[in-house]
Every structure is written in structure tokens, then in C-alpha cells.
Amino acid sequence: MNKLPSFVQIKEVGPRDGLQNEKKDLPTEDKVTWIDMLSNSGIKEIEFSSFVNPKWIPALADAREVGKQMKRNPDVRYSALVPNQKGLEFALEAGIDGASVFMSASETHNRKNINKSINDTFPVLKAVIEEAKQAGKYVTGYVSTVFDCPYEGRIEPESVVEICERLLEYGADDISLGDTIGSSVPSQVENLLEKVMVQLPKEKIIMHFHDTRGMAIANIMTSMQYGITHFDSSIGGLGGCPYAPGAAGNVATNDVLYLLHGLGIETGINDKKIQEASLFIQSKLGKVLPSRSLLASG
Amino acid sequence: MNKLPSFVQIKEVGPRDGLQNEKKDLPTEDKVTWIDMLSNSGIKEIEFSSFVNPKWIPALADAREVGKQMKRNPDVRYSALVPNQKGLEFALEAGIDGASVFMSASETHNRKNINKSINDTFPVLKAVIEEAKQAGKYVTGYVSTVFDCPYEGRIEPESVVEICERLLEYGADDISLGDTIGSSVPSQVENLLEKVMVQLPKEKIIMHFHDTRGMAIANIMTSMQYGITHFDSSIGGLGGCPYAPGAAGNVATNDVLYLLHGLGIETGINDKKIQEASLFIQSKLGKVLPSRSLLASG
């Protein structure tokens, strides 16, 4: 087996990518309590909400309140999803440390999600990235459907590479490559990383897997064999998949930690605190979350 | 990535390892219909039941009836779990093609499961293996808790290797190495395989993973990177885990096929027929099975 990294950094996306797909509205107070638990777990990056128009993501309409009420741990970077300059304005008011901009590697998915062509999205993201950087914020560029698109099927790695290069050129600090529908297998990961890594240093690549078909942990193993050390995940596997109702969405932080700690890879994250935060949000949502290791621990 | 095999053989253990952990009693007729569906899916090995005393596994008390009623596909090897010579007698009457004997690599687990020490188990298995081979049957030796034991914790690979060698010496055709509690991560798989493969040719090794903590697909990837080409799995992830109620048990055949076919590895198995057999058993048991890709398929 190729040498694995000794340290891996996890970005917790449950409060944003997880909650945005949940049907049940969670009171702001519960979100804040939960994010405070995460802030004390050893996690170093938390995506706490989204400043997309609440019309599109009503579950996260309280992004500003959450940002203002949560207790900041100075060791944690708090980021939020930001679609445009208007969203950035609100996000800056809420005191974000990082702004996450986003677009899709699939033309059709981008149009359905952002209501713009890929070419028309670039200038919007450029403006947001430049303004966020001027404000001294960290910027992550999310690229979604990097393997397969629910409308177009297989996506060519070349289109992904081109988008990554442009976002970095605009000033993004790193890029999160999203398997939005959780369809990829390790050979696809290998194929994409081989192409992306010609242009991007591995430190600037975050892999964002969904476990919709149970492949996420194997895909993370493969990514680590390529030297990738940054992954997005969601507590308990919170989230689900908008394209397959009832199926799993984001890979569970719990399962990723089971893998990493089992392999002897350090994360700085306390398993027990993650367990507590998982049980908290599970009880607030009143449903069993899909994380396998969470289920096994209970 | 290391070169992967071009063909992988799946043994379907749902009718035995899956059903034995289900609470609901399934009528013999439904089992037979279901096994007939599996027989026509391209699967080449089906473990159809168990000839352990029905006092211990009441859900499989109809092993003889199932064996007599199912339609044999001449391309399929039909095997059953056999604990001792008495069990073998019944199994031979039921017309098995293969006998699966079993023991644990953990002294405590073996005592709890078989009510004998490891040393006292060897002569029992030796007698069964010899008689089954004389009857012209294929023999698989299951070794359980090869990574971790729910009572003893970590198991030394050396104890596993010793058991494998003895079972092969008695005449077993191959050995199935069981991650009974679904606790292993790829580094443990690597560590065990490195030691086992010094003594056993890789063709004689079957890996039997449980997905209790979501690691099974990654463990199968790692095993294939070591040249392993035989895996046990259960339709839909049927089974559950007796040590963690509500958690997943056997890795789902559906998820394994999603991985293998996605990687371009041939199995001879028809995905659509597996899907149909999964939906059939799911409806008969009246519950949602844990396979991620089954859930995602709608």
C-alpha cells in the first residue's frame, strides 16, 4: 500500500451541507449549541451556514443569527457558503473567517443549481473571491459533480481541471472537489487526481465525497494514497441526497474518523465529542442518521 | 494504485449468514423463490442454509426443505454451514455441493459460539472435512473474528495463520477470513494478508467483510490490491450484527457489485437481477435493508 499521510484535516460541513438537505427546521438555538459542541471537538474548520438567498435554502435562513450567536474558538476557521457579492456582504457582517464559493463542472447542473452558464458564473465568483480576499478572508472554491452529473452523466476531468485553475487564479486558497451524487469509485478518483495534480499542488485539494452508494471511505483511502490530506464530511452523515430520496449524502465524519484513527492517522479530533455532537443533532432532528459507525456505537 | 484483478468471484451468503440474524421467520416457500432468483443472477456460489442444530438457529430450521425444493442451476455451487458430522449427514441428504465448516480465531469467541476450546474444535472439523471430501464435496473453512473479537479485542495474525494451515491440511479447499464484527480498517487487512499469504496461495483465500462501521468496501479494495479475488457478501446487506443491534452486518452484494463493475472488474453477475432479488427479500421481510446502493437505486 502506498504511504499514507500522518495527519489529515477534516472540514465539518454538517451545519451547512447537512442541514440544507434536512426537511425539519431546526431552531437557531439548537444549531448554535450544536456548533459550539463541534467547536470544542478538535475540528479546525466548520462550515456553519450558507448565505444563499433563503428562498432557495429556507433551512439556513438564520445564517446571520447563527454566525453572531455561536461561540468562536480561535483555533477554528468558520466558513460559510457565499453565492455572490450580496451574500458576501451578509457573510462579512456575520463575521465569517472563510467564504466558500461554488459552481459545477457540469454545464446542466450549474444551470439548474445557479441559473447561469459556467462561463457566466466565472465573473460572479471572481468578484466574490477578490472581495473576500481583500477583506482578509480564506476562500475555498467548491466544484460540484466532478465525477458524474445527474443530468449529463460522466464529466471529463479536463473540465474540472480548467475550473480549478481559474478559481485559483482569481485568488481562491483551495478547491473542494465534490462527488455531489456519491457515484464515484476509486478508479475515477485516481483518474481525476492524476489529472488535477498536474496543475494543482495537493495541499490545495480537498476531496468532498458523498456516501450515497457506500463508496466514500474507499474513495478517501484512494485519495490519501495520492497524498490528499483534506476532506469534507458531515456529522452522522447528516444530509441525504436530493437526487435519491432516502439515500445517504455526505460521508459521515464519524466513519471518516473511524478509518483515520484506525489507520493511526492523526486528526486532532476527539471521537467522544463527535459522538456526543452526533447524538445531540440526531435527537433534535428525531431521526436515525446514516453513519454506520454511529449506528454500531449505539 | 496496484493492479486490480480482472475477474472477482462473489459468494452470496444472504440465505445463510443474512437470514440467520433476521428476527422475522420467512416461509420456506419464499426462501426457495428467492434462492431461485439468485441462482439465475449469474452468481456462481450460494450458501443456501445452515445445518447447525435448529435450537441455535431457528430461522434456518428448514435447511433440508430448502435444499430439496430449490431449483439447481448446474453452474452454481450450493453450499451450507455444517458444524459436525451429524450436521454433515443432514446436509448430504439435502444434496449440498459444498460444506462450510467454521471456527473462531479467538478462544473466547470460539467457546461462546461453538462451546469448545479451539484445540477441541480441530478434531471435530477434521472429521467433517475428511468425510465431506470423501463424499466428493467442496469444503470451505470459515475462520471468524480474524481481526478483532468482541470479547478479547485485537487478534494476532499468527493465530489466524495457524488455523488456516490446519484446515487446509485436513483437506479444506479454501478459507474464508471473517471480520465478524466489522471492525477492521485497511491497515489491518494489509497486515493480516501479508502474513497469511506467506502460507496460503491467494486463490485459497476468501475475504468475508461486515460493513458494521462502513469500512467493508475500502477493505475489499485493499484485499484486491493484494490479489484477492474471492469475497463473501449478502444481498441488500441482509443480516445485521448480533453485537451491535440495529447496525449493519455483512457487506451488501449490491455495494460490492457497484464497486467491482464501476472498476471494470467482471463478476458474471447481472445487476438488474440482483436488484430484483433484493427488492423481493426486502418486501418479504418488510424492512429497508442497509445496502447504500440499493437505497440510492430507489
Coordinates of C-alpha atoms in Angstrom, one line a residue:
Chain A
M1 CA 0.0 0.0 0.0
N2 CA 1.2 3.5 -0.8
K3 CA 2.4 5.5 2.2
L4 CA -0.5 7.3 3.9
P5 CA -0.3 10.8 5.4
S6 CA 0.3 11.1 9.1
F7 CA -2.1 13.9 9.6
V8 CA -5.5 14.6 7.9
Q9 CA -7.6 17.7 8.2
I10 CA -11.4 17.4 8.3
K11 CA -13.8 20.2 7.5
E12 CA -17.1 19.7 9.1
V13 CA -19.9 20.6 6.7
G14 CA -22.9 19.2 8.6
P15 CA -24.3 22.6 9.7
R16 CA -24.4 23.7 6.1
D17 CA -24.3 20.8 3.6
G18 CA -26.0 18.5 6.1
L19 CA -28.8 20.7 7.4
Q20 CA -29.6 22.3 4.0
N21 CA -31.0 18.9 2.9
E22 CA -33.0 18.2 6.0
K23 CA -36.7 18.7 5.9
K24 CA -37.1 19.5 9.6
D25 CA -36.5 23.1 10.6
L26 CA -34.1 23.3 13.5
P27 CA -34.3 26.3 15.9
T28 CA -31.3 28.6 15.7
E29 CA -30.6 27.9 19.4
D30 CA -30.1 24.2 18.7
K31 CA -27.8 24.9 15.8
V32 CA -25.7 27.2 17.9
T33 CA -25.5 24.7 20.8
W34 CA -24.5 22.0 18.3
I35 CA -21.9 24.2 16.5
D36 CA -20.5 25.1 19.9
M37 CA -20.1 21.3 20.6
L38 CA -18.3 20.9 17.3
S39 CA -16.1 23.9 18.1
N40 CA -14.8 22.1 21.2
S41 CA -14.2 18.7 19.4
G42 CA -10.8 19.5 17.9
I43 CA -12.3 20.2 14.5
K44 CA -10.4 23.0 12.9
E45 CA -12.8 24.0 10.1
I46 CA -16.6 24.3 10.4
E47 CA -18.8 25.4 7.6
F48 CA -21.5 26.9 9.8
S49 CA -24.2 28.0 7.3
S50 CA -25.0 29.4 3.9
F51 CA -25.6 33.0 2.7
V52 CA -27.5 31.8 -0.4
N53 CA -30.9 33.5 -0.7
P54 CA -33.2 31.9 2.0
K55 CA -35.8 31.5 -0.8
W56 CA -33.5 28.6 -2.1
I57 CA -32.4 27.2 1.2
P58 CA -35.0 28.1 3.8
A59 CA -33.4 25.7 6.4
L60 CA -30.4 28.1 6.6
A61 CA -32.3 31.4 6.6
D62 CA -30.9 32.1 10.1
A63 CA -27.2 32.2 8.9
R64 CA -26.6 35.6 10.3
E65 CA -28.0 34.8 13.7
V66 CA -26.1 31.6 13.9
G67 CA -22.9 33.4 12.9
K68 CA -23.4 36.0 15.6
Q69 CA -24.5 33.7 18.4
M70 CA -22.0 30.8 18.1
K71 CA -19.1 30.9 20.5
R72 CA -15.9 31.3 18.4
N73 CA -13.0 29.1 19.2
P74 CA -9.9 31.0 18.0
D75 CA -8.4 27.7 16.7
V76 CA -11.3 27.1 14.4
R77 CA -11.9 28.6 10.9
Y78 CA -15.6 29.4 10.5
S79 CA -16.7 29.5 6.9
A80 CA -20.0 29.8 5.0
L81 CA -21.3 29.3 1.6
V82 CA -21.4 32.5 -0.4
P83 CA -23.1 32.7 -3.9
N84 CA -22.4 36.3 -4.9
Q85 CA -21.4 39.8 -3.6
K86 CA -24.7 40.3 -1.9
G87 CA -24.3 37.1 0.0
L88 CA -20.7 38.0 0.8
E89 CA -21.9 41.3 2.3
F90 CA -24.2 39.4 4.8
A91 CA -21.5 36.8 5.4
L92 CA -18.9 39.5 6.3
E93 CA -21.4 41.1 8.7
A94 CA -21.9 37.8 10.3
G95 CA -18.1 37.6 10.9
I96 CA -17.0 34.7 8.7
D97 CA -13.4 33.6 8.6
G98 CA -13.8 31.9 5.3
A99 CA -16.0 32.2 2.2
S100 CA -16.9 29.2 0.1
V101 CA -17.8 29.9 -3.5
F102 CA -19.3 27.2 -5.7
M103 CA -20.0 26.1 -9.2
S104 CA -20.5 22.9 -11.1
A105 CA -18.2 21.1 -13.5
S106 CA -21.4 20.1 -15.4
E107 CA -23.0 22.8 -17.6
T108 CA -26.5 21.5 -17.0
H109 CA -26.0 21.0 -13.2
N110 CA -24.6 24.5 -13.0
R111 CA -27.6 26.0 -14.8
K112 CA -30.1 24.1 -12.6
N113 CA -28.2 25.0 -9.4
I114 CA -27.0 28.5 -10.1
N115 CA -29.3 29.5 -13.0
K116 CA -26.2 30.6 -15.1
S117 CA -23.9 29.0 -17.7
I118 CA -20.5 28.0 -16.5
N119 CA -19.0 30.9 -18.5
D120 CA -21.4 33.4 -16.9
T121 CA -20.6 32.1 -13.4
F122 CA -16.8 32.8 -13.6
P123 CA -17.1 36.6 -13.4
V124 CA -19.5 36.3 -10.4
L125 CA -17.1 34.1 -8.5
K126 CA -14.1 36.2 -9.5
A127 CA -15.8 39.3 -7.9
V128 CA -16.6 37.4 -4.7
I129 CA -13.2 35.8 -4.4
E130 CA -11.4 39.2 -4.9
E131 CA -13.6 41.0 -2.4
A132 CA -13.3 38.2 0.2
K133 CA -9.5 38.2 -0.2
Q134 CA -9.4 42.0 0.1
A135 CA -11.3 41.6 3.3
G136 CA -8.7 39.2 4.5
K137 CA -10.8 36.0 4.3
Y138 CA -9.9 32.5 3.4
V139 CA -11.6 31.3 0.2
T140 CA -12.5 27.8 -0.8
G141 CA -13.8 27.1 -4.3
Y142 CA -16.3 24.2 -4.4
V143 CA -16.5 22.4 -7.7
S144 CA -19.5 20.0 -7.8
T145 CA -20.3 17.0 -9.9
V146 CA -16.6 16.4 -10.6
F147 CA -17.2 12.7 -11.5
D148 CA -20.7 12.3 -12.7
C149 CA -23.7 14.7 -13.2
P150 CA -27.3 13.5 -12.6
Y151 CA -28.2 15.1 -15.9
E152 CA -25.1 14.7 -18.1
G153 CA -23.5 11.5 -16.9
R154 CA -19.7 11.2 -16.9
I155 CA -17.8 14.5 -16.5
E156 CA -14.4 14.9 -18.2
P157 CA -11.5 15.6 -15.8
E158 CA -10.3 18.2 -18.2
S159 CA -13.4 20.4 -17.5
V160 CA -12.7 20.1 -13.7
V161 CA -9.1 21.0 -14.1
E162 CA -9.9 24.1 -16.1
I163 CA -12.4 25.4 -13.4
C164 CA -9.9 24.7 -10.6
E165 CA -7.2 26.7 -12.4
R166 CA -9.5 29.6 -12.9
L167 CA -10.7 29.7 -9.3
L168 CA -7.1 29.6 -8.0
E169 CA -6.1 32.3 -10.5
Y170 CA -8.9 34.5 -9.1
G171 CA -7.3 34.0 -5.6
A172 CA -9.1 31.0 -4.0
D173 CA -6.9 29.4 -1.4
D174 CA -8.0 25.9 -2.1
I175 CA -10.5 23.8 -4.1
S176 CA -13.0 21.3 -2.8
L177 CA -13.8 18.6 -5.4
G178 CA -17.3 17.3 -4.9
D179 CA -18.8 13.9 -5.7
T180 CA -22.2 15.5 -5.5
I181 CA -24.3 12.4 -6.2
G182 CA -21.9 10.0 -4.5
S183 CA -21.4 7.9 -7.6
S184 CA -17.7 7.6 -8.0
V185 CA -15.5 4.5 -7.4
P186 CA -11.7 4.6 -6.7
S187 CA -10.6 4.3 -10.3
Q188 CA -12.5 7.6 -11.1
V189 CA -10.8 9.3 -8.1
E190 CA -7.5 8.0 -9.3
N191 CA -8.2 9.2 -12.9
L192 CA -9.3 12.7 -11.7
L193 CA -6.5 13.2 -9.2
E194 CA -3.8 12.2 -11.7
K195 CA -5.0 15.0 -14.0
V196 CA -5.8 17.6 -11.3
M197 CA -2.4 17.1 -9.6
V198 CA -0.5 18.0 -12.7
Q199 CA -1.9 21.6 -12.2
L200 CA -2.7 21.9 -8.5
P201 CA -0.4 21.2 -5.5
K202 CA -2.0 18.5 -3.4
E203 CA -2.2 20.9 -0.4
K204 CA -4.8 22.9 -2.3
I205 CA -7.1 20.0 -3.0
I206 CA -10.0 19.0 -0.7
M207 CA -12.0 15.9 -1.5
H208 CA -15.7 16.1 -0.8
F209 CA -17.3 12.7 -1.0
H210 CA -20.9 11.6 -0.6
D211 CA -21.6 8.0 0.6
T212 CA -24.7 7.6 -1.5
R213 CA -23.6 4.2 -2.9
G214 CA -21.3 3.2 0.0
M215 CA -18.0 4.1 -1.8
A216 CA -16.9 7.2 0.1
I217 CA -14.5 5.5 2.6
A218 CA -12.8 3.6 -0.2
N219 CA -12.5 6.8 -2.2
I220 CA -11.0 8.6 0.7
M221 CA -8.4 5.7 1.1
T222 CA -7.6 6.1 -2.6
S223 CA -7.3 9.9 -2.3
M224 CA -4.9 9.5 0.7
Q225 CA -2.8 7.1 -1.4
Y226 CA -2.4 10.0 -3.8
G227 CA -1.3 12.3 -0.9
I228 CA -4.6 14.2 -0.3
T229 CA -4.9 15.3 3.3
H230 CA -8.1 17.4 3.3
F231 CA -11.6 16.0 3.4
D232 CA -15.1 17.4 3.9
S233 CA -17.5 15.4 6.0
S234 CA -20.8 15.7 7.9
I235 CA -21.5 14.6 11.5
G236 CA -23.5 11.4 11.5
G237 CA -23.8 11.5 7.7
L238 CA -26.4 14.2 8.1
G239 CA -27.8 15.4 4.9
G240 CA -29.2 12.9 2.5
C241 CA -29.2 13.1 -1.3
P242 CA -31.6 15.4 -3.2
Y243 CA -31.3 13.1 -6.2
A244 CA -32.1 9.9 -4.4
P245 CA -34.6 10.4 -1.6
G246 CA -33.9 8.3 1.4
A247 CA -30.3 7.6 0.4
A248 CA -27.2 8.7 2.2
G249 CA -25.5 12.0 1.4
N250 CA -22.3 13.4 2.8
V251 CA -19.8 10.9 4.1
A252 CA -20.1 10.8 7.9
T253 CA -17.4 12.4 10.0
N254 CA -17.8 9.5 12.4
D255 CA -16.9 6.9 9.7
V256 CA -14.1 9.0 8.3
L257 CA -12.6 9.3 11.8
Y258 CA -13.1 5.5 12.4
L259 CA -11.0 5.0 9.3
L260 CA -8.3 7.6 10.0
H261 CA -7.8 6.8 13.7
G262 CA -7.9 3.1 12.9
L263 CA -5.1 3.7 10.4
G264 CA -3.1 5.6 13.0
I265 CA -3.6 8.9 11.2
E266 CA -3.9 11.9 13.5
T267 CA -6.7 14.5 13.1
G268 CA -6.7 16.3 16.4
I269 CA -10.4 15.4 16.8
N270 CA -11.8 13.8 19.8
D271 CA -14.0 10.8 18.9
K272 CA -16.1 11.1 22.1
K273 CA -17.0 14.7 21.5
I274 CA -18.0 13.9 17.9
Q275 CA -20.2 11.1 19.2
E276 CA -21.9 13.5 21.7
A277 CA -22.5 16.1 18.9
S278 CA -23.9 13.3 16.7
L279 CA -26.3 12.1 19.3
F280 CA -27.3 15.7 20.1
I281 CA -28.3 16.5 16.5
Q282 CA -29.8 13.1 16.0
S283 CA -32.2 13.7 18.9
K284 CA -33.0 17.2 17.8
L285 CA -33.9 16.0 14.3
G286 CA -35.7 13.0 15.7
K287 CA -34.3 10.5 13.2
V288 CA -31.5 8.0 12.9
L289 CA -28.6 9.3 10.9
P290 CA -26.9 7.1 8.3
S291 CA -23.4 6.9 9.7
R292 CA -22.5 3.2 10.0
S293 CA -20.1 3.6 12.9
L294 CA -22.6 5.9 14.8
L295 CA -25.2 3.1 14.5
A296 CA -22.7 0.5 15.6
S297 CA -21.7 2.6 18.7
G298 CA -25.2 2.9 20.0
Chain B
M1 CA -2.8 2.1 -7.5
N2 CA -1.7 -1.6 -7.5
K3 CA -3.1 -3.6 -10.4
L4 CA -6.6 -4.9 -9.7
P5 CA -7.9 -8.4 -10.7
S6 CA -9.9 -8.6 -13.9
F7 CA -12.4 -11.1 -12.5
V8 CA -13.8 -11.4 -9.0
Q9 CA -16.0 -14.2 -7.6
I10 CA -18.8 -13.4 -5.2
K11 CA -20.3 -16.0 -2.8
E12 CA -23.8 -15.0 -1.9
V13 CA -24.3 -15.7 1.9
G14 CA -27.6 -13.9 2.4
P15 CA -29.7 -17.0 2.6
R16 CA -27.5 -18.3 5.5
D17 CA -25.5 -15.5 7.2
G18 CA -28.1 -12.9 6.4
L19 CA -31.3 -14.7 7.3
Q20 CA -29.8 -16.3 10.5
N21 CA -29.6 -12.8 12.0
E22 CA -33.1 -11.8 11.0
K23 CA -35.8 -11.8 13.6
K24 CA -38.7 -12.5 11.2
D25 CA -39.3 -16.1 10.2
L26 CA -39.5 -16.4 6.5
P27 CA -41.7 -19.1 5.0
T28 CA -39.7 -21.9 3.2
E29 CA -41.5 -21.1 0.0
D30 CA -40.3 -17.5 0.0
K31 CA -36.7 -18.6 0.7
V32 CA -36.9 -21.1 -2.2
T33 CA -38.3 -18.4 -4.6
W34 CA -35.6 -16.0 -3.5
I35 CA -32.7 -18.5 -3.9
D36 CA -34.1 -19.4 -7.4
M37 CA -33.8 -15.7 -8.3
L38 CA -30.2 -15.7 -7.0
S39 CA -29.5 -18.9 -9.0
N40 CA -30.4 -17.1 -12.2
S41 CA -28.4 -13.9 -11.5
G42 CA -25.0 -15.1 -12.6
I43 CA -23.8 -15.8 -9.0
K44 CA -21.7 -19.0 -9.0
E45 CA -21.8 -19.8 -5.3
I46 CA -24.7 -19.6 -2.9
E47 CA -24.6 -20.6 0.7
F48 CA -28.3 -21.6 1.0
S49 CA -28.7 -22.5 4.7
S50 CA -27.1 -24.0 7.8
F51 CA -27.2 -27.5 9.3
V52 CA -26.4 -26.2 12.8
N53 CA -28.9 -27.6 15.3
P54 CA -32.2 -25.6 14.8
K55 CA -32.2 -25.0 18.6
W56 CA -29.3 -22.5 17.9
I57 CA -30.5 -21.0 14.6
P58 CA -34.3 -21.5 14.5
A59 CA -34.6 -19.2 11.4
L60 CA -32.8 -21.8 9.4
A61 CA -34.6 -24.9 10.7
D62 CA -35.9 -25.7 7.2
A63 CA -32.5 -26.2 5.7
R64 CA -33.4 -29.6 4.4
E65 CA -36.6 -28.5 2.8
V66 CA -34.9 -25.5 1.2
G67 CA -32.2 -27.8 -0.2
K68 CA -34.7 -30.2 -1.7
Q69 CA -37.1 -27.6 -3.1
M70 CA -34.7 -25.0 -4.7
K71 CA -34.1 -25.4 -8.4
R72 CA -30.5 -26.3 -9.0
N73 CA -28.6 -24.3 -11.6
P74 CA -25.7 -26.6 -12.7
D75 CA -23.4 -23.6 -12.9
V76 CA -23.9 -22.8 -9.2
R77 CA -22.2 -24.4 -6.2
Y78 CA -24.8 -24.7 -3.4
S79 CA -23.1 -24.9 0.0
A80 CA -24.3 -24.9 3.6
L81 CA -22.9 -24.4 7.0
V82 CA -22.1 -27.7 8.7
P83 CA -21.0 -27.8 12.4
N84 CA -20.2 -31.5 12.9
Q85 CA -20.7 -35.0 11.4
K86 CA -24.4 -35.1 12.4
G87 CA -25.0 -31.8 10.5
L88 CA -23.0 -33.1 7.6
E89 CA -25.3 -36.2 7.4
F90 CA -28.4 -34.0 7.0
A91 CA -26.5 -31.7 4.6
L92 CA -25.5 -34.6 2.4
E93 CA -29.1 -35.8 2.4
A94 CA -30.2 -32.3 1.3
G95 CA -27.8 -32.5 -1.6
I96 CA -25.2 -29.9 -0.8
D97 CA -22.3 -29.3 -3.3
G98 CA -20.2 -27.7 -0.6
A99 CA -19.8 -27.9 3.1
S100 CA -18.7 -24.8 5.1
V101 CA -17.1 -25.7 8.5
F102 CA -16.3 -22.9 11.0
M103 CA -14.4 -21.9 14.0
S104 CA -13.1 -18.7 15.5
A105 CA -9.6 -17.3 15.8
S106 CA -10.5 -16.1 19.2
E107 CA -10.5 -18.6 22.1
T108 CA -13.3 -16.8 23.9
H109 CA -15.5 -16.3 20.8
N110 CA -15.0 -19.9 19.8
R111 CA -16.1 -21.1 23.2
K112 CA -19.2 -18.8 23.2
N113 CA -20.1 -19.8 19.6
I114 CA -19.2 -23.5 19.5
N115 CA -19.0 -24.3 23.2
K116 CA -15.5 -25.8 22.8
S117 CA -11.9 -24.7 23.0
I118 CA -10.0 -24.0 19.8
N119 CA -8.0 -27.2 20.4
D120 CA -11.1 -29.3 20.9
T121 CA -12.7 -27.9 17.7
F122 CA -9.9 -29.1 15.4
P123 CA -10.7 -32.8 15.6
V124 CA -14.4 -32.1 15.0
L125 CA -13.7 -30.1 11.9
K126 CA -11.1 -32.6 10.7
A127 CA -13.7 -35.4 10.8
V128 CA -16.2 -33.3 8.9
I129 CA -13.8 -32.1 6.3
E130 CA -12.5 -35.6 5.7
E131 CA -16.0 -37.1 5.4
A132 CA -17.2 -34.3 3.1
K133 CA -14.1 -34.7 0.8
Q134 CA -14.7 -38.4 0.7
A135 CA -18.3 -37.7 -0.4
G136 CA -16.8 -35.5 -3.2
K137 CA -17.9 -32.2 -1.8
Y138 CA -16.2 -28.8 -1.9
V139 CA -15.1 -27.6 1.6
T140 CA -14.7 -24.1 2.8
G141 CA -13.2 -23.4 6.2
Y142 CA -14.6 -20.2 7.9
V143 CA -12.4 -18.5 10.4
S144 CA -14.2 -15.8 12.3
T145 CA -13.0 -12.8 14.3
V146 CA -9.8 -12.7 12.3
F147 CA -9.1 -9.1 13.2
D148 CA -10.9 -8.3 16.4
C149 CA -13.0 -10.2 18.9
P150 CA -15.9 -8.7 20.8
Y151 CA -14.5 -10.3 24.0
E152 CA -10.7 -10.4 23.5
G153 CA -10.0 -7.3 21.3
R154 CA -7.2 -7.5 18.8
I155 CA -6.4 -11.0 17.4
E156 CA -2.9 -11.8 16.4
P157 CA -2.5 -12.7 12.7
E158 CA -0.3 -15.6 13.7
S159 CA -3.3 -17.4 15.4
V160 CA -5.3 -16.9 12.2
V161 CA -2.4 -18.3 10.0
E162 CA -2.1 -21.4 12.2
I163 CA -5.8 -22.2 11.9
C164 CA -5.8 -21.7 8.2
E165 CA -2.9 -24.1 7.8
R166 CA -4.6 -26.8 9.8
L167 CA -7.9 -26.6 8.0
L168 CA -6.1 -26.8 4.6
E169 CA -4.0 -29.7 5.9
Y170 CA -7.3 -31.5 6.8
G171 CA -8.4 -31.1 3.2
A172 CA -10.4 -27.8 3.1
D173 CA -10.4 -26.3 -0.4
D174 CA -10.3 -22.7 0.6
I175 CA -10.6 -20.5 3.7
S176 CA -12.9 -17.6 4.3
L177 CA -11.5 -15.0 6.7
G178 CA -14.2 -13.3 8.6
D179 CA -14.3 -9.8 10.0
T180 CA -17.2 -10.9 12.2
I181 CA -17.8 -7.7 14.0
G182 CA -17.0 -5.4 11.0
S183 CA -14.3 -3.6 12.9
S184 CA -11.3 -3.7 10.7
V185 CA -9.6 -1.0 8.6
P186 CA -7.4 -1.4 5.5
S187 CA -4.1 -1.4 7.5
Q188 CA -5.4 -4.5 9.5
V189 CA -6.3 -6.2 6.2
E190 CA -2.9 -5.5 4.8
N191 CA -1.2 -6.7 8.0
L192 CA -3.2 -10.0 8.0
L193 CA -2.9 -10.7 4.3
E194 CA 0.8 -10.1 4.4
K195 CA 1.1 -12.9 7.0
V196 CA -1.5 -15.2 5.6
M197 CA -0.2 -15.1 2.1
V198 CA 3.2 -16.4 3.1
Q199 CA 1.5 -19.7 3.9
L200 CA -1.6 -19.7 1.7
P201 CA -1.9 -19.2 -2.1
K202 CA -4.2 -16.2 -2.8
E203 CA -6.6 -18.4 -4.7
K204 CA -7.5 -20.2 -1.5
I205 CA -8.3 -17.0 0.4
I206 CA -11.9 -15.6 0.6
M207 CA -12.4 -12.3 2.4
H208 CA -15.6 -12.0 4.4
F209 CA -16.3 -8.5 5.5
H210 CA -19.0 -6.9 7.5
D211 CA -19.9 -3.3 7.0
T212 CA -20.8 -2.5 10.6
R213 CA -18.6 0.6 10.7
G214 CA -18.7 1.4 6.9
M215 CA -15.2 0.0 6.2
A216 CA -16.1 -3.1 4.1
I217 CA -15.7 -1.6 0.6
A218 CA -12.4 0.0 1.5
N219 CA -11.3 -3.3 2.9
I220 CA -12.3 -5.1 -0.3
M221 CA -10.3 -2.6 -2.3
T222 CA -7.3 -3.2 -0.2
S223 CA -7.7 -7.0 -0.5
M224 CA -7.9 -6.8 -4.2
Q225 CA -4.7 -4.7 -4.3
Y226 CA -3.2 -7.8 -2.6
G227 CA -4.5 -10.0 -5.4
I228 CA -7.5 -11.5 -3.5
T229 CA -10.4 -12.4 -5.9
H230 CA -13.0 -14.1 -3.7
F231 CA -15.4 -12.3 -1.5
D232 CA -18.5 -13.2 0.6
S233 CA -21.4 -10.8 0.6
S234 CA -25.1 -10.7 1.3
I235 CA -27.9 -9.3 -0.9
G236 CA -29.0 -5.9 0.3
G237 CA -26.7 -6.2 3.3
L238 CA -29.2 -8.6 4.8
G239 CA -28.2 -9.7 8.3
G240 CA -27.3 -7.1 10.9
C241 CA -24.8 -7.5 13.7
P242 CA -25.6 -9.6 16.8
Y243 CA -23.0 -7.5 18.7
A244 CA -24.5 -4.1 17.8
P245 CA -28.3 -4.2 17.4
G246 CA -29.5 -2.0 14.6
A247 CA -26.1 -1.8 12.9
A248 CA -25.1 -3.2 9.5
G249 CA -23.8 -6.8 9.2
N250 CA -22.5 -8.5 6.0
V251 CA -21.3 -6.2 3.3
A252 CA -24.1 -5.8 0.7
T253 CA -23.7 -7.7 -2.6
N254 CA -25.2 -4.7 -4.3
D255 CA -22.5 -2.4 -3.0
V256 CA -19.7 -4.8 -3.8
L257 CA -21.0 -5.1 -7.4
Y258 CA -21.3 -1.3 -7.6
L259 CA -17.6 -1.1 -6.7
L260 CA -16.5 -4.0 -8.9
H261 CA -18.5 -3.1 -12.0
G262 CA -17.5 0.5 -11.6
L263 CA -13.9 -0.5 -11.6
G264 CA -14.5 -2.5 -14.7
I265 CA -13.9 -5.8 -12.9
E266 CA -16.0 -8.7 -14.3
T267 CA -18.2 -10.9 -12.0
G268 CA -20.6 -12.6 -14.4
I269 CA -23.4 -11.2 -12.2
N270 CA -26.4 -9.3 -13.6
D271 CA -27.0 -6.1 -11.6
K272 CA -30.7 -5.9 -12.5
K273 CA -31.4 -9.5 -11.3
I274 CA -29.6 -8.7 -8.0
Q275 CA -31.8 -5.6 -7.7
E276 CA -34.9 -7.7 -8.2
A277 CA -33.8 -10.3 -5.7
S278 CA -33.0 -7.5 -3.2
L279 CA -36.5 -5.9 -3.6
F280 CA -38.1 -9.3 -3.3
I281 CA -36.5 -10.2 0.0
Q282 CA -36.9 -6.6 1.3
S283 CA -40.6 -6.8 0.7
K284 CA -40.9 -10.3 2.3
L285 CA -39.1 -9.1 5.4
G286 CA -41.0 -5.8 5.4
K287 CA -38.0 -3.7 6.2
V288 CA -35.4 -1.5 4.5
L289 CA -32.1 -3.3 4.0
P290 CA -28.9 -1.4 4.7
S291 CA -27.2 -1.5 1.3
R292 CA -26.4 2.1 0.3
S293 CA -26.6 1.5 -3.4
L294 CA -29.9 -0.4 -3.0
L295 CA -31.3 2.7 -1.2
A296 CA -29.9 5.0 -3.8
S297 CA -31.4 3.0 -6.6
G298 CA -34.9 4.0 -5.4

